[in-house]
Amino acid sequence: MFLSITTTGTPERPATDLGYLLHKHPGKAQAFSTSYGRAHVLYPEAGPERCTAALLLEVDAVALVRKGKSKGRGGAPDAALAQYVNDRPYAASSLLAVALSGVFSSAMRGVCNARPERAAQPLPLRVEVPALPARGGAGLVRQLFEPLGWTVTVEPVALDAQFPEWGDSRYVRLELESGTLTLAQALRHLYVLLPVLDDAKHYWVSEDEVDKLLRAGEGWLSEHPEQKLITSRYLSRRWSLTRQAMERLELVRLAEADDSEVEEIDNAVEAETEEEARPTPLAVQRRDAIITALQASGAARVLDLGCGQGQLVQALLKDPRFTEIVGVDVSVRALTIASRRLKLDRMGERQASRVKLVQGSLAYTDKRLKGYDAAVLSEVIEHLDLPRLPALEYSVFGAARPRTVLVTTPNVEYNVRWESLPAGHVRHGDHRFEWTREEFRAWAAAVAERHGYEVEFVPVGPDDPEVGPPTQMAVFTVRKEKEAKAA
């Protein structure tokens, strides 16, 4: 089982920097033990103009069978020969993907202390896989790799070169070229798509595979046109896991159109009105209204659900009354940006003890969210499809059940006041709906009734006498009798 990665360079940026990026020295061959054999890294060529790193995986078929039987997957007796005689030692598969992630783990994360600027730069890359199982043929290979910026050359391998009339096998020779991707991006593409094309895995697929898929697919899978096929095959067609992954990918896509983008829109539309007066941006007014409501509730421990890039968390940290602030988001990318915004790596110990960023989906109950004084859903619900709102409702109001919940969402009636917004359009392309004041109040009242809360409504922004405010906020408070009973 073989894969090679080639790059070119110049005297100023020699191709041998590939050794730094892969954390494997070009001057020597290295070997690594795996659960199913031995992986070798060697450099067939290593010069300033051109450098090639090769990963050779020797699969121990006996170890592979023993590992499977130890986990209860010995197979039927009539399949005994197939367990030992198969294509696993010769064709790229999930075995090679696991070896990639183990041998080149730092490179896959984009970590390179010696050449950090090179790790972040696109490289001229050429990847070759001599034997790749492709269930779906050459066409599917192109469908998977071309949307990611690869130039794809794929050659079907004949069943038998002496008998061309027998047709092609399910194997292909694959060559990929790109000058727009970093090495980390290239490795993550291969890690996911090699087993997808093989449509098989050598190990049992459990729930933690969803997390692996989302980590490796960060930044590209949520927008891939073949997202459903990739997800299904990667998770061995386990429909419960596939559904979970698809829902989380959808939330990732929604989260990436987070509050920062909404804030840009708010700022833009505000700038259209009385430019000389320079009114406070709506996003700032919204955060101020949320903080005022939290202060009035007496909350000390606060959840920011769907925190995006951390603007509200940053504002809450400035007020010492909030002793614990937890930002929750489904997007790892958004949380990374939030961490940088907050400068968590440089924050003092006392301040750092007040804030925590966690990855999680609001579509599922999460015991980590229980026991807090207040929770904020700021410009979140409109990014969900309406059928998903009951799941969010239960996870927040039913399972987590903070004493106070603040929910803000656009008031669609106010949209006629935005001169730059065409008639019939919502404020952001990712909004699945925008409610009138009556619709929002009806939904909030029903939620409050179902879960034992009282609710009042607060306008955010200028309250127009005809169409109301641009943002509407519901303040949910646990009913006194419910609180006393729980105590």
PDB file of N, CA and C in Angstrom, residues 105-165:
ATOM      1  N   SER A 105       0.533  13.077  12.034  1.00  0.00           N
ATOM      2  CA  SER A 105      -0.499  13.728  12.856  1.00  0.00           C
ATOM      3  C   SER A 105      -0.262  15.233  12.994  1.00  0.00           C
ATOM      4  N   SER A 106       0.976  15.645  13.250  1.00  0.00           N
ATOM      5  CA  SER A 106       1.253  17.077  13.408  1.00  0.00           C
ATOM      6  C   SER A 106       1.025  17.823  12.102  1.00  0.00           C
ATOM      7  N   ALA A 107       1.455  17.218  10.993  1.00  0.00           N
ATOM      8  CA  ALA A 107       1.248  17.852   9.687  1.00  0.00           C
ATOM      9  C   ALA A 107      -0.229  17.991   9.379  1.00  0.00           C
ATOM     10  N   MET A 108      -1.031  17.006   9.758  1.00  0.00           N
ATOM     11  CA  MET A 108      -2.452  17.069   9.495  1.00  0.00           C
ATOM     12  C   MET A 108      -3.121  18.191  10.286  1.00  0.00           C
ATOM     13  N   ARG A 109      -2.558  18.514  11.448  1.00  0.00           N
ATOM     14  CA  ARG A 109      -3.097  19.618  12.250  1.00  0.00           C
ATOM     15  C   ARG A 109      -2.542  20.961  11.821  1.00  0.00           C
ATOM     16  N   GLY A 110      -1.591  20.953  10.885  1.00  0.00           N
ATOM     17  CA  GLY A 110      -0.996  22.204  10.427  1.00  0.00           C
ATOM     18  C   GLY A 110       0.034  22.764  11.383  1.00  0.00           C
ATOM     19  N   VAL A 111       0.626  21.900  12.229  1.00  0.00           N
ATOM     20  CA  VAL A 111       1.596  22.332  13.227  1.00  0.00           C
ATOM     21  C   VAL A 111       3.004  22.136  12.682  1.00  0.00           C
ATOM     22  N   CYS A 112       3.802  23.198  12.697  1.00  0.00           N
ATOM     23  CA  CYS A 112       5.207  23.106  12.301  1.00  0.00           C
ATOM     24  C   CYS A 112       5.966  24.244  12.968  1.00  0.00           C
ATOM     25  N   ASN A 113       6.589  23.947  14.090  1.00  0.00           N
ATOM     26  CA  ASN A 113       7.306  24.989  14.831  1.00  0.00           C
ATOM     27  C   ASN A 113       8.511  25.508  14.067  1.00  0.00           C
ATOM     28  N   ALA A 114       9.146  24.629  13.286  1.00  0.00           N
ATOM     29  CA  ALA A 114      10.357  25.029  12.560  1.00  0.00           C
ATOM     30  C   ALA A 114      10.050  25.931  11.371  1.00  0.00           C
ATOM     31  N   ARG A 115       8.922  25.702  10.693  1.00  0.00           N
ATOM     32  CA  ARG A 115       8.553  26.490   9.517  1.00  0.00           C
ATOM     33  C   ARG A 115       7.058  26.856   9.594  1.00  0.00           C
ATOM     34  N   PRO A 116       6.642  27.612  10.610  1.00  0.00           N
ATOM     35  CA  PRO A 116       5.201  27.904  10.759  1.00  0.00           C
ATOM     36  C   PRO A 116       4.614  28.647   9.573  1.00  0.00           C
ATOM     37  N   GLU A 117       5.411  29.523   8.939  1.00  0.00           N
ATOM     38  CA  GLU A 117       4.883  30.278   7.809  1.00  0.00           C
ATOM     39  C   GLU A 117       4.637  29.367   6.608  1.00  0.00           C
ATOM     40  N   ARG A 118       5.450  28.320   6.455  1.00  0.00           N
ATOM     41  CA  ARG A 118       5.270  27.375   5.346  1.00  0.00           C
ATOM     42  C   ARG A 118       4.043  26.499   5.573  1.00  0.00           C
ATOM     43  N   ALA A 119       3.799  26.149   6.832  1.00  0.00           N
ATOM     44  CA  ALA A 119       2.641  25.308   7.143  1.00  0.00           C
ATOM     45  C   ALA A 119       1.336  26.008   6.801  1.00  0.00           C
ATOM     46  N   ALA A 120       1.336  27.330   6.880  1.00  0.00           N
ATOM     47  CA  ALA A 120       0.111  28.083   6.607  1.00  0.00           C
ATOM     48  C   ALA A 120      -0.039  28.491   5.148  1.00  0.00           C
ATOM     49  N   GLN A 121       0.996  28.204   4.336  1.00  0.00           N
ATOM     50  CA  GLN A 121       0.966  28.639   2.932  1.00  0.00           C
ATOM     51  C   GLN A 121       0.536  27.507   2.005  1.00  0.00           C
ATOM     52  N   PRO A 122      -0.202  27.830   0.939  1.00  0.00           N
ATOM     53  CA  PRO A 122      -0.473  26.824  -0.093  1.00  0.00           C
ATOM     54  C   PRO A 122       0.838  26.390  -0.749  1.00  0.00           C
ATOM     55  N   LEU A 123       0.917  25.124  -1.092  1.00  0.00           N
ATOM     56  CA  LEU A 123       2.110  24.575  -1.718  1.00  0.00           C
ATOM     57  C   LEU A 123       1.756  23.963  -3.068  1.00  0.00           C
ATOM     58  N   PRO A 124       2.710  23.909  -3.991  1.00  0.00           N
ATOM     59  CA  PRO A 124       2.484  23.119  -5.199  1.00  0.00           C
ATOM     60  C   PRO A 124       2.595  21.635  -4.836  1.00  0.00           C
ATOM     61  N   LEU A 125       1.490  20.938  -4.822  1.00  0.00           N
ATOM     62  CA  LEU A 125       1.458  19.559  -4.340  1.00  0.00           C
ATOM     63  C   LEU A 125       1.046  18.597  -5.451  1.00  0.00           C
ATOM     64  N   ARG A 126       1.644  17.432  -5.403  1.00  0.00           N
ATOM     65  CA  ARG A 126       1.258  16.341  -6.294  1.00  0.00           C
ATOM     66  C   ARG A 126       1.172  15.078  -5.440  1.00  0.00           C
ATOM     67  N   VAL A 127       0.022  14.448  -5.459  1.00  0.00           N
ATOM     68  CA  VAL A 127      -0.203  13.228  -4.685  1.00  0.00           C
ATOM     69  C   VAL A 127      -0.454  12.087  -5.660  1.00  0.00           C
ATOM     70  N   GLU A 128       0.196  10.956  -5.426  1.00  0.00           N
ATOM     71  CA  GLU A 128       0.003   9.786  -6.277  1.00  0.00           C
ATOM     72  C   GLU A 128      -0.376   8.587  -5.423  1.00  0.00           C
ATOM     73  N   VAL A 129      -1.423   7.903  -5.848  1.00  0.00           N
ATOM     74  CA  VAL A 129      -1.855   6.661  -5.216  1.00  0.00           C
ATOM     75  C   VAL A 129      -1.948   5.621  -6.328  1.00  0.00           C
ATOM     76  N   PRO A 130      -1.015   4.669  -6.399  1.00  0.00           N
ATOM     77  CA  PRO A 130      -0.988   3.741  -7.536  1.00  0.00           C
ATOM     78  C   PRO A 130      -2.190   2.801  -7.608  1.00  0.00           C
ATOM     79  N   ALA A 131      -2.740   2.416  -6.454  1.00  0.00           N
ATOM     80  CA  ALA A 131      -3.862   1.469  -6.463  1.00  0.00           C
ATOM     81  C   ALA A 131      -4.894   1.917  -5.440  1.00  0.00           C
ATOM     82  N   LEU A 132      -6.016   2.387  -5.935  1.00  0.00           N
ATOM     83  CA  LEU A 132      -7.068   2.912  -5.076  1.00  0.00           C
ATOM     84  C   LEU A 132      -8.399   2.255  -5.429  1.00  0.00           C
ATOM     85  N   PRO A 133      -9.045   1.544  -4.510  1.00  0.00           N
ATOM     86  CA  PRO A 133     -10.392   1.030  -4.787  1.00  0.00           C
ATOM     87  C   PRO A 133     -11.350   2.205  -4.941  1.00  0.00           C
ATOM     88  N   ALA A 134     -12.152   2.190  -5.994  1.00  0.00           N
ATOM     89  CA  ALA A 134     -13.074   3.302  -6.246  1.00  0.00           C
ATOM     90  C   ALA A 134     -14.432   2.740  -6.616  1.00  0.00           C
ATOM     91  N   ARG A 135     -15.248   2.529  -5.604  1.00  0.00           N
ATOM     92  CA  ARG A 135     -16.613   2.047  -5.855  1.00  0.00           C
ATOM     93  C   ARG A 135     -17.440   3.242  -6.328  1.00  0.00           C
ATOM     94  N   GLY A 136     -17.655   3.298  -7.615  1.00  0.00           N
ATOM     95  CA  GLY A 136     -18.287   4.449  -8.237  1.00  0.00           C
ATOM     96  C   GLY A 136     -17.488   4.900  -9.440  1.00  0.00           C
ATOM     97  N   GLY A 137     -16.267   4.349  -9.575  1.00  0.00           N
ATOM     98  CA  GLY A 137     -15.474   4.600 -10.767  1.00  0.00           C
ATOM     99  C   GLY A 137     -14.775   5.943 -10.786  1.00  0.00           C
ATOM    100  N   ALA A 138     -14.149   6.202 -11.946  1.00  0.00           N
ATOM    101  CA  ALA A 138     -13.370   7.421 -12.107  1.00  0.00           C
ATOM    102  C   ALA A 138     -14.225   8.673 -11.963  1.00  0.00           C
ATOM    103  N   GLY A 139     -15.473   8.589 -12.386  1.00  0.00           N
ATOM    104  CA  GLY A 139     -16.357   9.753 -12.276  1.00  0.00           C
ATOM    105  C   GLY A 139     -16.546  10.190 -10.844  1.00  0.00           C
ATOM    106  N   LEU A 140     -16.723   9.236  -9.938  1.00  0.00           N
ATOM    107  CA  LEU A 140     -16.913   9.586  -8.532  1.00  0.00           C
ATOM    108  C   LEU A 140     -15.631  10.178  -7.942  1.00  0.00           C
ATOM    109  N   VAL A 141     -14.480   9.660  -8.354  1.00  0.00           N
ATOM    110  CA  VAL A 141     -13.219  10.214  -7.867  1.00  0.00           C
ATOM    111  C   VAL A 141     -13.149  11.700  -8.188  1.00  0.00           C
ATOM    112  N   ARG A 142     -13.514  12.061  -9.402  1.00  0.00           N
ATOM    113  CA  ARG A 142     -13.483  13.475  -9.791  1.00  0.00           C
ATOM    114  C   ARG A 142     -14.516  14.282  -8.995  1.00  0.00           C
ATOM    115  N   GLN A 143     -15.703  13.699  -8.801  1.00  0.00           N
ATOM    116  CA  GLN A 143     -16.746  14.403  -8.053  1.00  0.00           C
ATOM    117  C   GLN A 143     -16.309  14.719  -6.629  1.00  0.00           C
ATOM    118  N   LEU A 144     -15.476  13.856  -6.060  1.00  0.00           N
ATOM    119  CA  LEU A 144     -15.059  14.067  -4.679  1.00  0.00           C
ATOM    120  C   LEU A 144     -13.893  15.038  -4.557  1.00  0.00           C
ATOM    121  N   PHE A 145     -12.921  14.949  -5.460  1.00  0.00           N
ATOM    122  CA  PHE A 145     -11.704  15.746  -5.308  1.00  0.00           C
ATOM    123  C   PHE A 145     -11.735  17.097  -6.028  1.00  0.00           C
ATOM    124  N   GLU A 146     -12.376  17.176  -7.182  1.00  0.00           N
ATOM    125  CA  GLU A 146     -12.312  18.421  -7.951  1.00  0.00           C
ATOM    126  C   GLU A 146     -12.928  19.612  -7.225  1.00  0.00           C
ATOM    127  N   PRO A 147     -14.067  19.456  -6.498  1.00  0.00           N
ATOM    128  CA  PRO A 147     -14.607  20.623  -5.779  1.00  0.00           C
ATOM    129  C   PRO A 147     -13.676  21.165  -4.697  1.00  0.00           C
ATOM    130  N   LEU A 148     -12.656  20.385  -4.326  1.00  0.00           N
ATOM    131  CA  LEU A 148     -11.732  20.809  -3.277  1.00  0.00           C
ATOM    132  C   LEU A 148     -10.508  21.527  -3.826  1.00  0.00           C
ATOM    133  N   GLY A 149     -10.470  21.732  -5.145  1.00  0.00           N
ATOM    134  CA  GLY A 149      -9.359  22.459  -5.738  1.00  0.00           C
ATOM    135  C   GLY A 149      -8.283  21.595  -6.342  1.00  0.00           C
ATOM    136  N   TRP A 150      -8.538  20.301  -6.481  1.00  0.00           N
ATOM    137  CA  TRP A 150      -7.564  19.393  -7.073  1.00  0.00           C
ATOM    138  C   TRP A 150      -7.778  19.265  -8.571  1.00  0.00           C
ATOM    139  N   THR A 151      -6.678  19.166  -9.309  1.00  0.00           N
ATOM    140  CA  THR A 151      -6.714  18.714 -10.697  1.00  0.00           C
ATOM    141  C   THR A 151      -6.520  17.204 -10.660  1.00  0.00           C
ATOM    142  N   VAL A 152      -7.487  16.474 -11.188  1.00  0.00           N
ATOM    143  CA  VAL A 152      -7.540  15.025 -10.996  1.00  0.00           C
ATOM    144  C   VAL A 152      -7.185  14.304 -12.287  1.00  0.00           C
ATOM    145  N   THR A 153      -6.241  13.379 -12.190  1.00  0.00           N
ATOM    146  CA  THR A 153      -5.959  12.436 -13.266  1.00  0.00           C
ATOM    147  C   THR A 153      -6.227  11.041 -12.719  1.00  0.00           C
ATOM    148  N   VAL A 154      -7.172  10.345 -13.308  1.00  0.00           N
ATOM    149  CA  VAL A 154      -7.554   9.038 -12.784  1.00  0.00           C
ATOM    150  C   VAL A 154      -7.603   8.037 -13.939  1.00  0.00           C
ATOM    151  N   GLU A 155      -6.901   6.937 -13.781  1.00  0.00           N
ATOM    152  CA  GLU A 155      -6.825   5.908 -14.820  1.00  0.00           C
ATOM    153  C   GLU A 155      -7.369   4.594 -14.273  1.00  0.00           C
ATOM    154  N   PRO A 156      -8.455   4.084 -14.838  1.00  0.00           N
ATOM    155  CA  PRO A 156      -8.955   2.777 -14.403  1.00  0.00           C
ATOM    156  C   PRO A 156      -7.925   1.685 -14.673  1.00  0.00           C
ATOM    157  N   VAL A 157      -7.851   0.726 -13.789  1.00  0.00           N
ATOM    158  CA  VAL A 157      -6.948  -0.412 -13.937  1.00  0.00           C
ATOM    159  C   VAL A 157      -7.740  -1.588 -14.496  1.00  0.00           C
ATOM    160  N   ALA A 158      -7.260  -2.159 -15.603  1.00  0.00           N
ATOM    161  CA  ALA A 158      -7.954  -3.276 -16.242  1.00  0.00           C
ATOM    162  C   ALA A 158      -7.935  -4.507 -15.349  1.00  0.00           C
ATOM    163  N   LEU A 159      -8.984  -5.320 -15.463  1.00  0.00           N
ATOM    164  CA  LEU A 159      -8.996  -6.583 -14.730  1.00  0.00           C
ATOM    165  C   LEU A 159      -7.807  -7.447 -15.123  1.00  0.00           C
ATOM    166  N   ASP A 160      -7.516  -7.503 -16.410  1.00  0.00           N
ATOM    167  CA  ASP A 160      -6.366  -8.243 -16.906  1.00  0.00           C
ATOM    168  C   ASP A 160      -5.927  -7.595 -18.204  1.00  0.00           C
ATOM    169  N   ALA A 161      -4.686  -7.096 -18.222  1.00  0.00           N
ATOM    170  CA  ALA A 161      -4.196  -6.393 -19.412  1.00  0.00           C
ATOM    171  C   ALA A 161      -4.186  -7.278 -20.645  1.00  0.00           C
ATOM    172  N   GLN A 162      -4.081  -8.591 -20.459  1.00  0.00           N
ATOM    173  CA  GLN A 162      -4.062  -9.500 -21.594  1.00  0.00           C
ATOM    174  C   GLN A 162      -5.457  -9.756 -22.162  1.00  0.00           C
ATOM    175  N   PHE A 163      -6.475  -9.429 -21.367  1.00  0.00           N
ATOM    176  CA  PHE A 163      -7.846  -9.664 -21.814  1.00  0.00           C
ATOM    177  C   PHE A 163      -8.657  -8.380 -21.619  1.00  0.00           C
ATOM    178  N   PRO A 164      -8.425  -7.377 -22.476  1.00  0.00           N
ATOM    179  CA  PRO A 164      -9.104  -6.089 -22.311  1.00  0.00           C
ATOM    180  C   PRO A 164     -10.623  -6.202 -22.391  1.00  0.00           C
ATOM    181  N   GLU A 165     -11.114  -7.247 -23.051  1.00  0.00           N
ATOM    182  CA  GLU A 165     -12.562  -7.404 -23.168  1.00  0.00           C
ATOM    183  C   GLU A 165     -13.223  -7.685 -21.820  1.00  0.00           C
TER     184      GLU A 165
END
